[in-house]
């Protein structure tokens, strides 16, 4: 097993959490480097694309959260071998990266602008993405998104829904998932009961 060090901000969620969870579930040892926003500002010029997360693999730095998550998914046996199932897994992960990018773009906005942008998102793109993701879940048997088993696509959806339900995104209602896509909400609650996730969040 290579020596792994994952660097990201110190909170549950965001772009590194699916990879963290994959390592926890897969029992893969890693250094979980949590940085402050101040440390990020100092170090960012030395990072590929001036962003986190980054994963060091035996000292080699890899960026891009979905790439990192897929790589860890392969190490942890949480990524399909079958190329079509892998495409279904990737499709969900890419879609969530798109909607994440739209939300993150609102962070630096002034309050009025942020309120308008997030209300538009909630009524528009967020609803479209939630419904499509829920439809994929139904189309693929209602339990998992690919390969008829837990994959990193499930972990990415789980982290996304946890963020939406947390109520921490002002102007995006915390009950948007429950109201718009109840099956996806039930799915979240089922994944949340995974014993490794329960154990991890009880400790962390
Ligand atoms: N496409 C990249 C985006 C990475 C990204 O934008 N990360 C944010 C934090 S979630 C960041 O470091 N932004 C630069 C900054 O905050 O200075 C990925 O998926 O990893």
CSV table of N, CA, C and O in Angstrom, one decimal, residues 125-136 160 180-181 184:
chain,number,residue,atom,x,y,z
A,125,UNK,N,-31.2,25.0,-10.7
A,125,UNK,CA,-30.2,23.9,-10.9
A,125,UNK,C,-30.2,22.9,-9.8
A,125,UNK,O,-30.1,21.7,-10.1
A,126,UNK,N,-30.3,23.3,-8.6
A,126,UNK,CA,-30.3,22.3,-7.5
A,126,UNK,C,-31.4,21.3,-7.6
A,126,UNK,O,-31.2,20.1,-7.4
A,127,UNK,N,-32.6,21.8,-7.9
A,127,UNK,CA,-33.7,20.9,-8.1
A,127,UNK,C,-33.5,20.0,-9.3
A,127,UNK,O,-33.8,18.8,-9.2
A,128,UNK,N,-33.0,20.6,-10.4
A,128,UNK,CA,-32.7,19.7,-11.6
A,128,UNK,C,-31.8,18.6,-11.2
A,128,UNK,O,-32.0,17.4,-11.5
A,129,UNK,N,-30.7,18.9,-10.5
A,129,UNK,CA,-29.7,17.9,-10.2
A,129,UNK,C,-30.2,16.9,-9.2
A,129,UNK,O,-30.0,15.7,-9.3
A,130,UNK,N,-30.9,17.4,-8.2
A,130,UNK,CA,-31.5,16.4,-7.2
A,130,UNK,C,-32.4,15.4,-7.9
A,130,UNK,O,-32.3,14.2,-7.7
A,131,UNK,N,-33.3,16.0,-8.7
A,131,UNK,CA,-34.3,15.1,-9.4
A,131,UNK,C,-33.6,14.1,-10.3
A,131,UNK,O,-34.0,12.9,-10.4
A,132,UNK,N,-32.6,14.5,-11.1
A,132,UNK,CA,-31.9,13.6,-12.0
A,132,UNK,C,-31.1,12.6,-11.2
A,132,UNK,O,-31.2,11.4,-11.5
A,133,UNK,N,-30.5,13.0,-10.1
A,133,UNK,CA,-29.7,12.0,-9.3
A,133,UNK,C,-30.7,11.0,-8.7
A,133,UNK,O,-30.4,9.8,-8.7
A,134,UNK,N,-31.9,11.5,-8.2
A,134,UNK,CA,-32.8,10.5,-7.7
A,134,UNK,C,-33.3,9.6,-8.8
A,134,UNK,O,-33.5,8.4,-8.6
A,135,UNK,N,-33.6,10.1,-10.0
A,135,UNK,CA,-34.0,9.3,-11.1
A,135,UNK,C,-33.0,8.2,-11.4
A,135,UNK,O,-33.3,7.0,-11.6
A,136,UNK,N,-31.7,8.5,-11.4
A,136,UNK,CA,-30.6,7.5,-11.6
A,136,UNK,C,-30.7,6.4,-10.5
A,136,UNK,O,-30.5,5.3,-10.8
A,160,UNK,N,-22.7,15.1,-0.3
A,160,UNK,CA,-23.5,16.2,-0.9
A,160,UNK,C,-24.8,16.4,-0.2
A,160,UNK,O,-25.1,17.6,0.3
A,180,UNK,N,-38.0,17.8,-2.1
A,180,UNK,CA,-37.9,17.6,-3.6
A,180,UNK,C,-37.7,16.2,-4.0
A,180,UNK,O,-38.3,15.7,-5.0
A,181,UNK,N,-36.9,15.4,-3.2
A,181,UNK,CA,-36.5,14.1,-3.6
A,181,UNK,C,-36.6,13.1,-2.4
A,181,UNK,O,-35.5,12.8,-1.8
A,184,UNK,N,-34.3,10.1,-2.3
A,184,UNK,CA,-32.9,10.4,-2.1
A,184,UNK,C,-32.7,10.6,-0.6
A,184,UNK,O,-31.6,10.3,-0.1
